[in-house]
Amino acid sequence: MGNGIIIQVVLPLALFTIMFGVGMSLKLSEFKLFWQQPSVVLFGVALQLVLLPLLGLFVVYLFQLPAVLSVGIMVLTFAPGGATSNMITYLARGDTALSVCLTAVSGLITPLTMPILTVAAISFWMGEKAAFDFPIIETMLKLLVISVLPAILGASVQHYWPSFCCKSERYIKMLACTFLILVVVGIVKANWDKLPDLTGQLGPAVLVLVSLAMLSGFMLARKLRLNSEQGITLAVEVGIQNAATALLITGGILQNSEMAASALIYGVLMNIPAFGLIAYRSFKPKTLYSDSI
């Protein structure tokens, strides 16, 4: 299977399947938080859409990354949340309902913001001509079809046929994992010779970005006197990005293997700070969770 087919066909299928699975896990009860504490949800979305790109810009300049890799990192910061952040929040004993709510809200917004911000990043680092060739409207429509539509379909299935969701959830996840493995193999194969150098260039920058974003999310949550579970959730939602969506933009739309490799490297290395947080929370006495980290 060629790398072009993997990026153009298999990756969109993987994203569609993942978002369909996310939709199948959504329950209306999880969205009561939006009406009970709208300021918390809107604050979290603002951190994802505003703070994170600013942190990405800081890291790009701090490590003096080449233009192509700078755009790759910035595209990642434009793609917040996802099923992975929901899972990590759950394992770190954060506020899972808040995590799901943030994923849903940001998931409705990013198909519109991500193409525009991507064009701005390309124009800044690679020139206006490269930015002019980026299909903004087509990308918006593609993201809506691949991310928003399947989530709505999955939520509808959950609402009308909850028993079917319980029986099929495992198989949906297995299918999504299979698609993603094919995508990872294809990108690694295409960048096999460059991967060691790219990892050396991007590794420190990615780890600093994730750690800084997680710390910023938690500290700002505590400044607003949110409880620790909500603080952990904001740390994860700001720090853990949707690498699969970034792969779709960098590999599928821009068709740049180095940018796609940067998203892949991020997708692997982001787990190091995340697993550290999960381990810390797992060993911390549960009675202290509501008072401090």
PDB file of N, CA and C in Angstrom, residues 33-97:
ATOM      1  N   LEU A  33     -22.588  19.982  32.476  1.00  0.00           N
ATOM      2  CA  LEU A  33     -21.557  20.872  32.991  1.00  0.00           C
ATOM      3  C   LEU A  33     -21.523  22.191  32.216  1.00  0.00           C
ATOM      4  N   PHE A  34     -21.806  22.109  30.902  1.00  0.00           N
ATOM      5  CA  PHE A  34     -21.784  23.309  30.076  1.00  0.00           C
ATOM      6  C   PHE A  34     -22.819  24.327  30.553  1.00  0.00           C
ATOM      7  N   TRP A  35     -23.953  23.835  31.056  1.00  0.00           N
ATOM      8  CA  TRP A  35     -24.995  24.732  31.531  1.00  0.00           C
ATOM      9  C   TRP A  35     -24.786  25.090  32.989  1.00  0.00           C
ATOM     10  N   GLN A  36     -24.162  24.183  33.752  1.00  0.00           N
ATOM     11  CA  GLN A  36     -23.938  24.450  35.171  1.00  0.00           C
ATOM     12  C   GLN A  36     -22.742  25.371  35.408  1.00  0.00           C
ATOM     13  N   GLN A  37     -21.659  25.124  34.660  1.00  0.00           N
ATOM     14  CA  GLN A  37     -20.431  25.914  34.823  1.00  0.00           C
ATOM     15  C   GLN A  37     -19.893  26.329  33.444  1.00  0.00           C
ATOM     16  N   PRO A  38     -20.630  27.165  32.716  1.00  0.00           N
ATOM     17  CA  PRO A  38     -20.181  27.537  31.368  1.00  0.00           C
ATOM     18  C   PRO A  38     -18.845  28.269  31.365  1.00  0.00           C
ATOM     19  N   SER A  39     -18.560  29.021  32.439  1.00  0.00           N
ATOM     20  CA  SER A  39     -17.296  29.765  32.483  1.00  0.00           C
ATOM     21  C   SER A  39     -16.098  28.826  32.505  1.00  0.00           C
ATOM     22  N   VAL A  40     -16.239  27.677  33.170  1.00  0.00           N
ATOM     23  CA  VAL A  40     -15.142  26.702  33.226  1.00  0.00           C
ATOM     24  C   VAL A  40     -14.884  26.115  31.842  1.00  0.00           C
ATOM     25  N   VAL A  41     -15.965  25.760  31.150  1.00  0.00           N
ATOM     26  CA  VAL A  41     -15.830  25.181  29.809  1.00  0.00           C
ATOM     27  C   VAL A  41     -15.229  26.200  28.839  1.00  0.00           C
ATOM     28  N   LEU A  42     -15.747  27.410  28.865  1.00  0.00           N
ATOM     29  CA  LEU A  42     -15.244  28.452  27.956  1.00  0.00           C
ATOM     30  C   LEU A  42     -13.797  28.813  28.277  1.00  0.00           C
ATOM     31  N   PHE A  43     -13.439  28.800  29.554  1.00  0.00           N
ATOM     32  CA  PHE A  43     -12.050  29.055  29.952  1.00  0.00           C
ATOM     33  C   PHE A  43     -11.137  27.967  29.389  1.00  0.00           C
ATOM     34  N   GLY A  44     -11.569  26.708  29.493  1.00  0.00           N
ATOM     35  CA  GLY A  44     -10.786  25.600  28.960  1.00  0.00           C
ATOM     36  C   GLY A  44     -10.610  25.693  27.455  1.00  0.00           C
ATOM     37  N   VAL A  45     -11.673  26.043  26.752  1.00  0.00           N
ATOM     38  CA  VAL A  45     -11.596  26.188  25.295  1.00  0.00           C
ATOM     39  C   VAL A  45     -10.654  27.329  24.922  1.00  0.00           C
ATOM     40  N   ALA A  46     -10.703  28.428  25.680  1.00  0.00           N
ATOM     41  CA  ALA A  46      -9.813  29.562  25.421  1.00  0.00           C
ATOM     42  C   ALA A  46      -8.353  29.166  25.607  1.00  0.00           C
ATOM     43  N   LEU A  47      -8.076  28.364  26.632  1.00  0.00           N
ATOM     44  CA  LEU A  47      -6.706  27.890  26.836  1.00  0.00           C
ATOM     45  C   LEU A  47      -6.249  27.047  25.647  1.00  0.00           C
ATOM     46  N   GLN A  48      -7.136  26.196  25.149  1.00  0.00           N
ATOM     47  CA  GLN A  48      -6.790  25.330  24.019  1.00  0.00           C
ATOM     48  C   GLN A  48      -6.542  26.126  22.742  1.00  0.00           C
ATOM     49  N   LEU A  49      -7.398  27.089  22.473  1.00  0.00           N
ATOM     50  CA  LEU A  49      -7.356  27.783  21.182  1.00  0.00           C
ATOM     51  C   LEU A  49      -6.449  29.010  21.158  1.00  0.00           C
ATOM     52  N   VAL A  50      -6.151  29.562  22.335  1.00  0.00           N
ATOM     53  CA  VAL A  50      -5.337  30.785  22.384  1.00  0.00           C
ATOM     54  C   VAL A  50      -3.992  30.552  23.067  1.00  0.00           C
ATOM     55  N   LEU A  51      -4.028  30.040  24.289  1.00  0.00           N
ATOM     56  CA  LEU A  51      -2.782  29.858  25.034  1.00  0.00           C
ATOM     57  C   LEU A  51      -1.842  28.877  24.347  1.00  0.00           C
ATOM     58  N   LEU A  52      -2.369  27.753  23.908  1.00  0.00           N
ATOM     59  CA  LEU A  52      -1.500  26.715  23.334  1.00  0.00           C
ATOM     60  C   LEU A  52      -0.726  27.188  22.105  1.00  0.00           C
ATOM     61  N   PRO A  53      -1.362  27.852  21.118  1.00  0.00           N
ATOM     62  CA  PRO A  53      -0.569  28.373  19.997  1.00  0.00           C
ATOM     63  C   PRO A  53       0.509  29.362  20.433  1.00  0.00           C
ATOM     64  N   LEU A  54       0.222  30.158  21.459  1.00  0.00           N
ATOM     65  CA  LEU A  54       1.232  31.085  21.964  1.00  0.00           C
ATOM     66  C   LEU A  54       2.415  30.331  22.566  1.00  0.00           C
ATOM     67  N   LEU A  55       2.132  29.256  23.284  1.00  0.00           N
ATOM     68  CA  LEU A  55       3.209  28.431  23.829  1.00  0.00           C
ATOM     69  C   LEU A  55       3.992  27.757  22.702  1.00  0.00           C
ATOM     70  N   GLY A  56       3.278  27.321  21.664  1.00  0.00           N
ATOM     71  CA  GLY A  56       3.953  26.724  20.511  1.00  0.00           C
ATOM     72  C   GLY A  56       4.891  27.711  19.849  1.00  0.00           C
ATOM     73  N   LEU A  57       4.447  28.946  19.718  1.00  0.00           N
ATOM     74  CA  LEU A  57       5.283  29.996  19.134  1.00  0.00           C
ATOM     75  C   LEU A  57       6.534  30.230  19.982  1.00  0.00           C
ATOM     76  N   PHE A  58       6.361  30.235  21.287  1.00  0.00           N
ATOM     77  CA  PHE A  58       7.502  30.404  22.199  1.00  0.00           C
ATOM     78  C   PHE A  58       8.510  29.271  22.027  1.00  0.00           C
ATOM     79  N   VAL A  59       8.016  28.026  21.968  1.00  0.00           N
ATOM     80  CA  VAL A  59       8.905  26.862  21.855  1.00  0.00           C
ATOM     81  C   VAL A  59       9.630  26.856  20.510  1.00  0.00           C
ATOM     82  N   VAL A  60       8.928  27.202  19.449  1.00  0.00           N
ATOM     83  CA  VAL A  60       9.537  27.249  18.113  1.00  0.00           C
ATOM     84  C   VAL A  60      10.718  28.219  18.086  1.00  0.00           C
ATOM     85  N   TYR A  61      10.530  29.385  18.693  1.00  0.00           N
ATOM     86  CA  TYR A  61      11.611  30.374  18.734  1.00  0.00           C
ATOM     87  C   TYR A  61      12.709  29.974  19.723  1.00  0.00           C
ATOM     88  N   LEU A  62      12.312  29.351  20.819  1.00  0.00           N
ATOM     89  CA  LEU A  62      13.288  28.918  21.823  1.00  0.00           C
ATOM     90  C   LEU A  62      14.279  27.924  21.236  1.00  0.00           C
ATOM     91  N   PHE A  63      13.778  26.985  20.420  1.00  0.00           N
ATOM     92  CA  PHE A  63      14.635  25.940  19.860  1.00  0.00           C
ATOM     93  C   PHE A  63      15.094  26.249  18.433  1.00  0.00           C
ATOM     94  N   GLN A  64      14.687  27.410  17.908  1.00  0.00           N
ATOM     95  CA  GLN A  64      15.130  27.841  16.577  1.00  0.00           C
ATOM     96  C   GLN A  64      14.923  26.736  15.531  1.00  0.00           C
ATOM     97  N   LEU A  65      13.709  26.224  15.469  1.00  0.00           N
ATOM     98  CA  LEU A  65      13.398  25.129  14.551  1.00  0.00           C
ATOM     99  C   LEU A  65      13.342  25.631  13.112  1.00  0.00           C
ATOM    100  N   PRO A  66      13.681  24.765  12.137  1.00  0.00           N
ATOM    101  CA  PRO A  66      13.548  25.141  10.724  1.00  0.00           C
ATOM    102  C   PRO A  66      12.095  25.461  10.382  1.00  0.00           C
ATOM    103  N   ALA A  67      11.888  26.162   9.282  1.00  0.00           N
ATOM    104  CA  ALA A  67      10.553  26.630   8.905  1.00  0.00           C
ATOM    105  C   ALA A  67       9.547  25.493   8.799  1.00  0.00           C
ATOM    106  N   VAL A  68       9.940  24.410   8.136  1.00  0.00           N
ATOM    107  CA  VAL A  68       9.010  23.292   7.929  1.00  0.00           C
ATOM    108  C   VAL A  68       8.572  22.696   9.265  1.00  0.00           C
ATOM    109  N   LEU A  69       9.520  22.487  10.173  1.00  0.00           N
ATOM    110  CA  LEU A  69       9.192  21.902  11.466  1.00  0.00           C
ATOM    111  C   LEU A  69       8.439  22.898  12.345  1.00  0.00           C
ATOM    112  N   SER A  70       8.709  24.183  12.172  1.00  0.00           N
ATOM    113  CA  SER A  70       7.965  25.206  12.915  1.00  0.00           C
ATOM    114  C   SER A  70       6.483  25.159  12.547  1.00  0.00           C
ATOM    115  N   VAL A  71       6.205  25.055  11.251  1.00  0.00           N
ATOM    116  CA  VAL A  71       4.812  24.951  10.814  1.00  0.00           C
ATOM    117  C   VAL A  71       4.188  23.668  11.350  1.00  0.00           C
ATOM    118  N   GLY A  72       4.952  22.571  11.326  1.00  0.00           N
ATOM    119  CA  GLY A  72       4.447  21.306  11.843  1.00  0.00           C
ATOM    120  C   GLY A  72       4.047  21.398  13.308  1.00  0.00           C
ATOM    121  N   ILE A  73       4.891  22.043  14.122  1.00  0.00           N
ATOM    122  CA  ILE A  73       4.582  22.220  15.545  1.00  0.00           C
ATOM    123  C   ILE A  73       3.357  23.108  15.725  1.00  0.00           C
ATOM    124  N   MET A  74       3.287  24.190  14.953  1.00  0.00           N
ATOM    125  CA  MET A  74       2.159  25.106  15.094  1.00  0.00           C
ATOM    126  C   MET A  74       0.846  24.438  14.693  1.00  0.00           C
ATOM    127  N   VAL A  75       0.865  23.630  13.649  1.00  0.00           N
ATOM    128  CA  VAL A  75      -0.348  22.910  13.244  1.00  0.00           C
ATOM    129  C   VAL A  75      -0.835  22.027  14.385  1.00  0.00           C
ATOM    130  N   LEU A  76       0.096  21.410  15.107  1.00  0.00           N
ATOM    131  CA  LEU A  76      -0.279  20.593  16.257  1.00  0.00           C
ATOM    132  C   LEU A  76      -0.993  21.424  17.319  1.00  0.00           C
ATOM    133  N   THR A  77      -0.508  22.636  17.534  1.00  0.00           N
ATOM    134  CA  THR A  77      -1.131  23.475  18.568  1.00  0.00           C
ATOM    135  C   THR A  77      -2.508  23.976  18.156  1.00  0.00           C
ATOM    136  N   PHE A  78      -2.822  23.871  16.872  1.00  0.00           N
ATOM    137  CA  PHE A  78      -4.141  24.285  16.389  1.00  0.00           C
ATOM    138  C   PHE A  78      -5.165  23.159  16.501  1.00  0.00           C
ATOM    139  N   ALA A  79      -4.730  21.965  16.941  1.00  0.00           N
ATOM    140  CA  ALA A  79      -5.606  20.784  16.969  1.00  0.00           C
ATOM    141  C   ALA A  79      -5.752  20.255  18.389  1.00  0.00           C
ATOM    142  N   PRO A  80      -6.507  20.934  19.249  1.00  0.00           N
ATOM    143  CA  PRO A  80      -6.591  20.509  20.650  1.00  0.00           C
ATOM    144  C   PRO A  80      -7.489  19.303  20.859  1.00  0.00           C
ATOM    145  N   GLY A  81      -7.230  18.618  21.957  1.00  0.00           N
ATOM    146  CA  GLY A  81      -8.138  17.588  22.435  1.00  0.00           C
ATOM    147  C   GLY A  81      -8.236  16.350  21.561  1.00  0.00           C
ATOM    148  N   GLY A  82      -9.211  15.519  21.887  1.00  0.00           N
ATOM    149  CA  GLY A  82      -9.409  14.284  21.157  1.00  0.00           C
ATOM    150  C   GLY A  82      -9.669  13.136  22.113  1.00  0.00           C
ATOM    151  N   ALA A  83      -9.861  11.956  21.548  1.00  0.00           N
ATOM    152  CA  ALA A  83     -10.162  10.777  22.368  1.00  0.00           C
ATOM    153  C   ALA A  83      -9.020  10.450  23.318  1.00  0.00           C
ATOM    154  N   THR A  84      -7.775  10.714  22.894  1.00  0.00           N
ATOM    155  CA  THR A  84      -6.617  10.402  23.740  1.00  0.00           C
ATOM    156  C   THR A  84      -6.632  11.217  25.017  1.00  0.00           C
ATOM    157  N   SER A  85      -6.939  12.508  24.899  1.00  0.00           N
ATOM    158  CA  SER A  85      -6.969  13.361  26.085  1.00  0.00           C
ATOM    159  C   SER A  85      -8.078  12.929  27.046  1.00  0.00           C
ATOM    160  N   ASN A  86      -9.197  12.449  26.513  1.00  0.00           N
ATOM    161  CA  ASN A  86     -10.275  11.938  27.368  1.00  0.00           C
ATOM    162  C   ASN A  86      -9.807  10.720  28.161  1.00  0.00           C
ATOM    163  N   MET A  87      -9.095   9.834  27.486  1.00  0.00           N
ATOM    164  CA  MET A  87      -8.610   8.620  28.145  1.00  0.00           C
ATOM    165  C   MET A  87      -7.575   8.954  29.216  1.00  0.00           C
ATOM    166  N   ILE A  88      -6.641   9.869  28.888  1.00  0.00           N
ATOM    167  CA  ILE A  88      -5.598  10.245  29.847  1.00  0.00           C
ATOM    168  C   ILE A  88      -6.214  10.944  31.056  1.00  0.00           C
ATOM    169  N   THR A  89      -7.208  11.797  30.828  1.00  0.00           N
ATOM    170  CA  THR A  89      -7.905  12.455  31.932  1.00  0.00           C
ATOM    171  C   THR A  89      -8.538  11.433  32.859  1.00  0.00           C
ATOM    172  N   TYR A  90      -9.157  10.420  32.270  1.00  0.00           N
ATOM    173  CA  TYR A  90      -9.782   9.355  33.063  1.00  0.00           C
ATOM    174  C   TYR A  90      -8.735   8.612  33.891  1.00  0.00           C
ATOM    175  N   LEU A  91      -7.616   8.247  33.261  1.00  0.00           N
ATOM    176  CA  LEU A  91      -6.575   7.493  33.964  1.00  0.00           C
ATOM    177  C   LEU A  91      -5.889   8.340  35.038  1.00  0.00           C
ATOM    178  N   ALA A  92      -5.815   9.661  34.808  1.00  0.00           N
ATOM    179  CA  ALA A  92      -5.196  10.556  35.790  1.00  0.00           C
ATOM    180  C   ALA A  92      -6.194  11.021  36.846  1.00  0.00           C
ATOM    181  N   ARG A  93      -7.398  10.488  36.802  1.00  0.00           N
ATOM    182  CA  ARG A  93      -8.454  10.794  37.769  1.00  0.00           C
ATOM    183  C   ARG A  93      -8.794  12.283  37.779  1.00  0.00           C
ATOM    184  N   GLY A  94      -8.930  12.811  36.570  1.00  0.00           N
ATOM    185  CA  GLY A  94      -9.405  14.175  36.427  1.00  0.00           C
ATOM    186  C   GLY A  94     -10.910  14.199  36.279  1.00  0.00           C
ATOM    187  N   ASP A  95     -11.430  15.319  35.837  1.00  0.00           N
ATOM    188  CA  ASP A  95     -12.877  15.488  35.636  1.00  0.00           C
ATOM    189  C   ASP A  95     -13.194  15.046  34.204  1.00  0.00           C
ATOM    190  N   THR A  96     -13.597  13.794  34.056  1.00  0.00           N
ATOM    191  CA  THR A  96     -13.816  13.223  32.725  1.00  0.00           C
ATOM    192  C   THR A  96     -14.959  13.920  31.996  1.00  0.00           C
ATOM    193  N   ALA A  97     -16.001  14.302  32.720  1.00  0.00           N
ATOM    194  CA  ALA A  97     -17.130  14.989  32.084  1.00  0.00           C
ATOM    195  C   ALA A  97     -16.673  16.314  31.475  1.00  0.00           C
TER     196      ALA A  97
END
